[in-house]
Amino acid sequence: MKDVLSNANFPQDAQGRTYHVATCAGQVANRIITVGDQVRAHRIAKSFDGGAPLFTFNSQRNFLTLTGTFHGVPISIVAIGMGFSVVDFFVRECRAVVEGEMIIVRLGSCGSMQPEYGIGTVVVPKASFGIMRNYDYFHHDTSADERRAGALEPYIITKPLDADAEVHDALLAALEADKPAVKANLFEGGEAKAVGNTVNASADSFYGSQGRIDPAFVDANANLIDVIRERRPGVATLEMETFVLNHLAAAANDAIELAEKNGQTPVHKGKIRTGAIQMIFANRNTSAFISPEECETLEHWAGKSVLDALASIEIPKERLHPHGVWD
Ligand code: R1P
Ligand code: URA
C-alpha cells in the first residue's frame, strides 16, 4: 500500500479513495453492475459506448472498477470476488463515494434447486434469504445433547429480503426482449430462457452451506438441501452474495429514514435499490455444469440485458452524482 490513509473508522486517502475498492468521488456511477469475475466485467464493458470504459482501476485488493456510458447513461461495473464479506466492502465503500440514489444489480452465476431450471436458464429473483454456517454447532464445547435436541442447528436460515420491484421488472423485460438463438448441442438440449419472481438463497460457502458433500470436513449437511426446501418452499437458486446486497441496501435505507425521523440530515441523499440476474452454471438436480461456450453465451445475453435495464430506469437529476469521469 503506497497511499497515506487517515481515519481508522473509515480509512480514506487525501483524494477520498477508500481502503479496499480504492475509488473516489466521480469514478463510480449511480448505476452499478456487480459481478464476481473480472473476465465477466471486461466482457460486459465491451458494450459500453465506444466499446470500452472511460475509467478502469483494479485495486490492490482486487476490486476492479470499470466506469463508462451505455446509450449515454453512466454505469459502473465492479468485480468484487466472492462471498458475503466482499459485498460489505463493495457496498459501503461505493456508497461512501457516490452521492444520491444508487441502483446496484448483481450479475452472477448460481446453482439450480429446481429441476425445470437447467443450464441455460437465467433467473431474476424477487427475494433472497441467507444460509450461514452456525460455528458454535461445530465447537468442541457443544454437547451431543444440545445438537440432538436441536437447540443448536448447524446452519442458520434467515428470513427473505426483497429486491426492488421496478428493478426486477426492468431486468426481466430486458432479458425477454433479447433472447439469444441457441445451438442444439448447448444447454442440456434445451433453450435459453428467463424466469422472474423466483426466490434465491445466498450461502456463506460454495461447499458446506450449499449442501455439497466433502468427506474431508465435518459439515453436518447431509440433509441441508431438504431442510432448505422444506423451510423455504420454491427456492430456485443458490449463490453467495445477493442476500447481503439486499440486506445492506435495507440497512442504508433504514439509516436515511431514521435520520429523517429524528430531524437530522442523512449522510447520503438517496436510497439504494437492488436487483439480480443469476445465470445457472450448476444444475444441482442433474449434476450438469456449464461449458465455456454456454457461459459466454449467457454472459453476453445477461450482461447486455443488465445494461439495457439500468439505462431504462430513471434517476431524477437532483439525485445523481454531480460530476464524474463520464462528463
Ligand atoms: C462461486 O463459484 C461464485 O459464483 C457465484 C457465487 O455467488 C460465487 O460468488 O457468483 P459469481 O459468478 O458472480 O462469482
Ligand atoms: N455459484 C454458486 O454459489 N453455487 C453454484 O452451485 C454455482 C455457482
Short mmCIF file of C-alpha atoms and ligand atoms in Angstrom, two decimals:
data_model
loop_
_atom_site.label_atom_id
_atom_site.label_comp_id
_atom_site.label_asym_id
_atom_site.label_seq_id
_atom_site.Cartn_x
_atom_site.Cartn_y
_atom_site.Cartn_z
CA MET A 1 0.00 0.00 0.00
CA LYS A 2 1.51 3.33 -1.01
CA ASP A 3 -1.21 5.89 -0.22
CA VAL A 4 -1.42 7.62 3.16
CA LEU A 5 -4.80 6.85 4.71
CA SER A 6 -6.47 8.55 7.65
CA ASN A 7 -9.43 7.75 9.93
CA ALA A 8 -9.30 4.24 11.40
CA ASN A 9 -13.13 4.15 11.46
CA PHE A 10 -13.41 4.53 7.66
CA PRO A 11 -9.96 4.81 6.07
CA GLN A 12 -9.65 7.11 3.03
CA ASP A 13 -6.72 8.87 1.38
CA ALA A 14 -6.40 12.62 0.75
CA GLN A 15 -8.39 12.30 -2.51
CA GLY A 16 -11.13 10.33 -0.74
CA ARG A 17 -10.13 6.93 -2.16
CA THR A 18 -11.42 4.13 0.05
CA TYR A 19 -9.13 1.46 1.53
CA HIS A 20 -10.13 -1.67 -0.44
CA VAL A 21 -12.16 -0.73 -3.54
CA ALA A 22 -9.85 2.32 -3.78
CA THR A 23 -12.06 4.62 -5.85
CA CYS A 24 -13.08 8.20 -5.07
CA ALA A 25 -15.96 10.53 -5.92
CA GLY A 26 -16.56 10.88 -9.66
CA GLN A 27 -15.13 7.46 -10.53
CA VAL A 28 -18.22 5.39 -9.68
CA ALA A 29 -21.66 5.94 -11.27
CA ASN A 30 -25.06 5.86 -9.54
CA ARG A 31 -25.95 2.75 -11.55
CA ILE A 32 -23.70 -0.22 -10.81
CA ILE A 33 -23.43 -3.79 -12.08
CA THR A 34 -21.53 -6.01 -9.68
CA VAL A 35 -20.04 -9.34 -10.75
CA GLY A 36 -17.80 -11.93 -9.14
CA ASP A 37 -15.48 -12.45 -12.02
CA GLN A 38 -13.14 -9.97 -13.76
CA VAL A 39 -13.45 -11.73 -17.15
CA ARG A 40 -17.23 -11.17 -16.98
CA ALA A 41 -16.69 -7.50 -16.07
CA HIS A 42 -14.45 -6.88 -19.10
CA ARG A 43 -16.89 -8.79 -21.35
CA ILE A 44 -19.81 -6.53 -20.30
CA ALA A 45 -17.69 -3.39 -20.66
CA LYS A 46 -17.29 -4.13 -24.39
CA SER A 47 -20.93 -2.98 -24.75
CA PHE A 48 -20.15 0.46 -23.29
CA ASP A 49 -20.40 3.36 -25.75
CA GLY A 50 -17.20 3.30 -27.83
CA GLY A 51 -16.63 -0.35 -26.85
CA ALA A 52 -14.54 0.47 -23.75
CA PRO A 53 -14.69 2.02 -20.27
CA LEU A 54 -13.73 5.64 -19.63
CA PHE A 55 -12.21 4.69 -16.29
CA THR A 56 -10.53 1.43 -15.22
CA PHE A 57 -8.97 0.65 -11.87
CA ASN A 58 -8.01 -2.69 -10.31
CA SER A 59 -7.26 -2.16 -6.62
CA GLN A 60 -4.50 -3.85 -4.66
CA ARG A 61 -7.30 -5.88 -3.00
CA ASN A 62 -8.59 -6.98 -6.44
CA PHE A 63 -11.75 -4.89 -6.69
CA LEU A 64 -11.96 -3.97 -10.39
CA THR A 65 -13.97 -0.84 -11.29
CA LEU A 66 -14.86 -0.11 -14.93
CA THR A 67 -16.92 3.04 -15.50
CA GLY A 68 -18.33 4.07 -18.86
CA THR A 69 -21.57 5.08 -20.53
CA PHE A 70 -24.24 2.97 -22.22
CA HIS A 71 -26.53 4.92 -24.60
CA GLY A 72 -25.11 7.98 -22.84
CA VAL A 73 -26.03 6.79 -19.31
CA PRO A 74 -23.11 6.49 -16.83
CA ILE A 75 -22.75 2.94 -15.46
CA SER A 76 -20.01 1.28 -13.39
CA ILE A 77 -19.16 -2.40 -13.43
CA VAL A 78 -17.43 -3.56 -10.25
CA ALA A 79 -15.91 -7.05 -9.99
CA ILE A 80 -15.69 -7.92 -6.30
CA GLY A 81 -14.76 -11.60 -5.99
CA MET A 82 -16.92 -13.95 -3.96
CA GLY A 83 -18.78 -14.17 -0.68
CA PHE A 84 -20.54 -12.12 1.98
CA SER A 85 -17.61 -10.01 3.18
CA VAL A 86 -16.64 -8.63 -0.24
CA VAL A 87 -20.22 -7.40 -0.72
CA ASP A 88 -19.83 -5.45 2.53
CA PHE A 89 -16.57 -3.81 1.35
CA PHE A 90 -18.08 -3.05 -2.04
CA VAL A 91 -21.44 -1.58 -0.94
CA ARG A 92 -20.07 0.53 1.93
CA GLU A 93 -17.08 1.88 0.00
CA CYS A 94 -19.06 2.67 -3.17
CA ARG A 95 -21.81 4.27 -1.05
CA ALA A 96 -19.12 6.50 0.51
CA VAL A 97 -18.07 7.94 -2.87
CA VAL A 98 -21.41 8.18 -4.72
CA GLU A 99 -23.86 10.97 -3.96
CA GLY A 100 -27.60 10.43 -4.45
CA GLU A 101 -29.58 7.35 -5.37
CA MET A 102 -27.84 4.09 -6.23
CA ILE A 103 -29.16 1.16 -8.24
CA ILE A 104 -27.00 -1.92 -7.79
CA VAL A 105 -27.59 -5.07 -9.83
CA ARG A 106 -25.67 -8.25 -9.20
CA LEU A 107 -24.99 -10.34 -12.28
CA GLY A 108 -23.75 -13.67 -11.03
CA SER A 109 -23.72 -17.39 -11.56
CA CYS A 110 -25.67 -19.81 -9.36
CA GLY A 111 -26.73 -23.38 -8.77
CA SER A 112 -30.27 -24.53 -9.58
CA MET A 113 -32.54 -26.07 -6.95
CA GLN A 114 -35.48 -26.59 -9.34
CA PRO A 115 -35.48 -29.46 -11.88
CA GLU A 116 -37.19 -27.26 -14.50
CA TYR A 117 -34.40 -24.65 -14.39
CA GLY A 118 -31.37 -26.22 -16.08
CA ILE A 119 -28.16 -24.80 -17.56
CA GLY A 120 -29.28 -22.02 -19.90
CA THR A 121 -31.90 -20.63 -17.56
CA VAL A 122 -31.35 -17.11 -16.32
CA VAL A 123 -33.25 -16.24 -13.17
CA VAL A 124 -34.36 -12.87 -11.77
CA PRO A 125 -35.08 -13.28 -8.04
CA LYS A 126 -37.71 -11.18 -6.30
CA ALA A 127 -36.25 -12.05 -2.88
CA SER A 128 -33.23 -13.67 -1.27
CA PHE A 129 -32.50 -15.30 2.10
CA GLY A 130 -29.23 -16.24 3.76
CA ILE A 131 -27.74 -19.58 4.83
CA MET A 132 -24.87 -19.36 7.30
CA ARG A 133 -22.74 -21.99 8.98
CA ASN A 134 -23.50 -21.89 12.71
CA TYR A 135 -19.94 -22.12 14.06
CA ASP A 136 -20.98 -22.91 17.64
CA TYR A 137 -22.73 -26.08 16.49
CA PHE A 138 -19.33 -27.42 15.43
CA HIS A 139 -17.49 -26.20 18.58
CA HIS A 140 -16.00 -28.96 20.73
CA ASP A 141 -17.72 -27.46 23.81
CA THR A 142 -21.15 -28.03 22.27
CA SER A 143 -22.61 -31.22 23.73
CA ALA A 144 -24.11 -34.02 21.69
CA ASP A 145 -27.34 -33.43 23.68
CA GLU A 146 -27.53 -29.80 22.55
CA ARG A 147 -27.05 -30.94 18.97
CA ARG A 148 -29.61 -33.75 19.27
CA ALA A 149 -32.22 -31.55 20.98
CA GLY A 150 -31.97 -29.12 18.08
CA ALA A 151 -31.07 -26.27 20.45
CA LEU A 152 -28.26 -25.56 18.03
CA GLU A 153 -28.68 -26.21 14.31
CA PRO A 154 -25.65 -26.50 12.01
CA TYR A 155 -26.96 -23.85 9.57
CA ILE A 156 -28.87 -20.61 10.18
CA ILE A 157 -31.56 -19.88 7.59
CA THR A 158 -32.66 -16.22 7.57
CA LYS A 159 -35.92 -14.55 6.58
CA PRO A 160 -36.04 -13.43 2.91
CA LEU A 161 -35.36 -9.82 1.86
CA ASP A 162 -36.92 -8.29 -1.26
CA ALA A 163 -35.19 -6.81 -4.28
CA ASP A 164 -36.59 -3.56 -5.72
CA ALA A 165 -39.76 -4.38 -7.72
CA GLU A 166 -39.08 -1.88 -10.55
CA VAL A 167 -35.51 -3.11 -10.95
CA HIS A 168 -36.75 -6.72 -11.01
CA ASP A 169 -39.31 -5.97 -13.74
CA ALA A 170 -36.84 -3.98 -15.86
CA LEU A 171 -34.29 -6.82 -15.72
CA LEU A 172 -36.84 -9.46 -16.70
CA ALA A 173 -38.22 -7.31 -19.55
CA ALA A 174 -34.71 -6.66 -20.91
CA LEU A 175 -33.83 -10.38 -20.83
CA GLU A 176 -37.06 -11.35 -22.57
CA ALA A 177 -36.60 -8.71 -25.27
CA ASP A 178 -33.21 -10.05 -26.32
CA LYS A 179 -33.28 -13.87 -26.02
CA PRO A 180 -30.34 -15.46 -27.88
CA ALA A 181 -30.75 -18.15 -30.51
CA VAL A 182 -29.04 -21.25 -29.14
CA LYS A 183 -27.24 -24.12 -30.87
CA ALA A 184 -28.92 -27.53 -30.37
CA ASN A 185 -25.92 -29.03 -28.53
CA LEU A 186 -25.99 -26.38 -25.77
CA PHE A 187 -27.96 -26.03 -22.53
CA GLU A 188 -28.76 -29.68 -21.82
CA GLY A 189 -30.62 -29.77 -25.15
CA GLY A 190 -33.00 -27.01 -24.04
CA GLU A 191 -33.37 -23.32 -24.84
CA ALA A 192 -32.05 -20.18 -23.18
CA LYS A 193 -34.88 -18.88 -21.01
CA ALA A 194 -35.51 -16.13 -18.47
CA VAL A 195 -37.61 -16.70 -15.35
CA GLY A 196 -38.69 -13.98 -12.92
CA ASN A 197 -40.24 -13.75 -9.45
CA THR A 198 -38.08 -16.51 -8.04
CA VAL A 199 -36.58 -16.89 -4.56
CA ASN A 200 -32.82 -17.13 -4.08
CA ALA A 201 -30.66 -18.41 -1.25
CA SER A 202 -27.23 -16.86 -0.63
CA ALA A 203 -24.88 -19.12 1.29
CA ASP A 204 -21.66 -18.22 3.10
CA SER A 205 -19.80 -21.06 1.32
CA PHE A 206 -19.88 -22.72 -2.10
CA TYR A 207 -19.45 -26.02 -0.26
CA GLY A 208 -20.81 -26.79 3.25
CA SER A 209 -23.67 -24.30 3.38
CA GLN A 210 -24.77 -25.15 -0.19
CA GLY A 211 -25.14 -28.79 0.82
CA ARG A 212 -22.12 -30.07 -1.14
CA ILE A 213 -20.70 -33.19 0.44
CA ASP A 214 -16.99 -33.18 1.30
CA PRO A 215 -15.76 -36.15 3.36
CA ALA A 216 -12.57 -34.21 4.21
CA PHE A 217 -14.61 -31.99 6.61
CA VAL A 218 -17.36 -32.41 9.20
CA ASP A 219 -20.14 -30.26 7.71
CA ALA A 220 -23.33 -31.82 9.17
CA ASN A 221 -25.09 -31.01 5.89
CA ALA A 222 -26.28 -34.37 4.54
CA ASN A 223 -29.93 -33.20 4.69
CA LEU A 224 -29.34 -29.45 4.27
CA ILE A 225 -30.84 -29.21 0.77
CA ASP A 226 -34.02 -30.95 2.04
CA VAL A 227 -34.18 -28.64 5.07
CA ILE A 228 -33.83 -25.54 2.84
CA ARG A 229 -36.57 -26.79 0.50
CA GLU A 230 -38.86 -27.57 3.44
CA ARG A 231 -38.36 -24.20 5.18
CA ARG A 232 -38.38 -22.05 2.05
CA PRO A 233 -40.58 -23.89 -0.47
CA GLY A 234 -39.96 -22.92 -4.08
CA VAL A 235 -36.37 -21.78 -3.56
CA ALA A 236 -34.89 -21.68 -7.07
CA THR A 237 -31.20 -20.76 -6.84
CA LEU A 238 -28.15 -20.93 -4.60
CA GLU A 239 -25.30 -18.43 -4.78
CA MET A 240 -23.23 -16.32 -2.42
CA GLU A 241 -23.93 -12.56 -2.47
CA THR A 242 -27.48 -11.40 -3.31
CA PHE A 243 -28.92 -11.66 0.23
CA VAL A 244 -26.15 -9.48 1.68
CA LEU A 245 -26.66 -6.92 -1.09
CA ASN A 246 -30.39 -6.72 -0.26
CA HIS A 247 -29.60 -6.57 3.46
CA LEU A 248 -27.11 -3.70 3.14
CA ALA A 249 -29.48 -1.74 0.90
CA ALA A 250 -32.19 -2.12 3.56
CA ALA A 251 -29.73 -1.08 6.29
CA ALA A 252 -28.73 2.03 4.30
CA ASN A 253 -32.35 2.94 3.56
CA ASP A 254 -33.28 2.43 7.24
CA ALA A 255 -30.44 4.79 8.25
CA ILE A 256 -31.89 7.50 5.98
CA GLU A 257 -35.40 7.03 7.39
CA LEU A 258 -34.11 7.06 10.96
CA ALA A 259 -32.15 10.29 10.41
CA GLU A 260 -35.18 11.96 8.83
CA LYS A 261 -37.45 10.80 11.67
CA ASN A 262 -35.02 12.35 14.16
CA GLY A 263 -34.90 15.63 12.24
CA GLN A 264 -31.29 15.03 11.12
CA THR A 265 -29.79 15.28 7.64
CA PRO A 266 -28.96 11.79 6.32
CA VAL A 267 -25.33 11.21 5.32
CA HIS A 268 -26.46 10.38 1.77
CA LYS A 269 -29.39 11.91 -0.07
CA GLY A 270 -30.57 8.83 -1.90
CA LYS A 271 -31.61 5.29 -1.28
CA ILE A 272 -30.04 2.08 -2.59
CA ARG A 273 -32.20 -0.11 -4.85
CA THR A 274 -31.09 -3.62 -5.70
CA GLY A 275 -31.75 -6.40 -8.18
CA ALA A 276 -30.07 -9.51 -9.51
CA ILE A 277 -29.73 -11.70 -12.56
CA GLN A 278 -28.48 -15.19 -11.83
CA MET A 279 -27.18 -17.49 -14.57
CA ILE A 280 -27.46 -21.19 -13.80
CA PHE A 281 -23.96 -22.68 -14.01
CA ALA A 282 -24.56 -25.79 -11.85
CA ASN A 283 -27.68 -27.93 -12.05
CA ARG A 284 -27.93 -29.50 -8.59
CA ASN A 285 -30.70 -31.81 -9.82
CA THR A 286 -28.81 -33.39 -12.76
CA SER A 287 -25.24 -32.56 -11.68
CA ALA A 288 -24.58 -30.84 -15.04
CA PHE A 289 -22.08 -27.93 -15.06
CA ILE A 290 -21.87 -25.16 -17.65
CA SER A 291 -19.34 -25.30 -20.56
CA PRO A 292 -17.16 -22.30 -21.55
CA GLU A 293 -19.22 -21.76 -24.74
CA GLU A 294 -22.50 -21.81 -22.78
CA CYS A 295 -21.02 -19.44 -20.21
CA GLU A 296 -20.00 -16.91 -22.86
CA THR A 297 -23.48 -17.05 -24.46
CA LEU A 298 -25.25 -16.43 -21.14
CA GLU A 299 -22.86 -13.71 -20.01
CA HIS A 300 -23.26 -11.85 -23.28
CA TRP A 301 -27.08 -12.02 -23.12
CA ALA A 302 -27.38 -11.23 -19.42
CA GLY A 303 -24.68 -8.54 -19.50
CA LYS A 304 -26.33 -6.62 -22.33
CA SER A 305 -29.73 -7.01 -20.61
CA VAL A 306 -28.50 -5.51 -17.32
CA LEU A 307 -27.06 -2.52 -19.20
CA ASP A 308 -30.38 -2.06 -21.05
CA ALA A 309 -32.39 -2.36 -17.83
CA LEU A 310 -30.19 0.01 -15.82
CA ALA A 311 -30.21 2.63 -18.58
CA SER A 312 -34.03 2.42 -18.75
CA ILE A 313 -34.59 3.24 -15.06
CA GLU A 314 -34.95 6.95 -14.42
CA ILE A 315 -33.00 8.66 -11.63
CA PRO A 316 -34.04 12.32 -11.21
CA LYS A 317 -31.19 14.75 -11.96
CA GLU A 318 -31.12 16.05 -8.38
CA ARG A 319 -30.44 12.52 -7.11
CA LEU A 320 -27.50 11.89 -9.47
CA HIS A 321 -23.85 12.27 -8.52
CA PRO A 322 -22.96 15.82 -9.67
CA HIS A 323 -19.82 15.09 -11.73
CA GLY A 324 -17.62 12.26 -12.90
CA VAL A 325 -15.31 10.65 -15.43
CA TRP A 326 -18.39 10.39 -17.71
CA ASP A 327 -18.78 14.23 -18.07
C1 R1P B 1 -18.91 -19.33 -6.71
O1 R1P B 1 -18.42 -20.08 -7.76
C2 R1P B 1 -19.22 -17.91 -7.11
O2 R1P B 1 -20.12 -17.92 -8.22
C3 R1P B 1 -21.29 -17.16 -7.94
C4 R1P B 1 -21.37 -17.23 -6.43
O3 R1P B 1 -22.27 -16.29 -5.91
C5 R1P B 1 -19.94 -17.11 -6.02
O4 R1P B 1 -19.51 -15.79 -6.00
O5 R1P B 1 -21.30 -15.85 -8.42
P1 R1P B 1 -20.24 -15.17 -9.41
O6 R1P B 1 -20.24 -16.00 -10.65
O7 R1P B 1 -20.73 -13.79 -9.65
O8 R1P B 1 -18.92 -15.13 -8.70
N1 URA B 2 -22.27 -20.39 -7.71
C1 URA B 2 -22.63 -20.88 -6.52
O1 URA B 2 -22.51 -20.23 -5.49
N2 URA B 2 -23.13 -22.13 -6.50
C2 URA B 2 -23.24 -22.89 -7.58
O2 URA B 2 -23.67 -24.05 -7.47
C3 URA B 2 -22.84 -22.36 -8.83
C4 URA B 2 -22.35 -21.08 -8.87
#
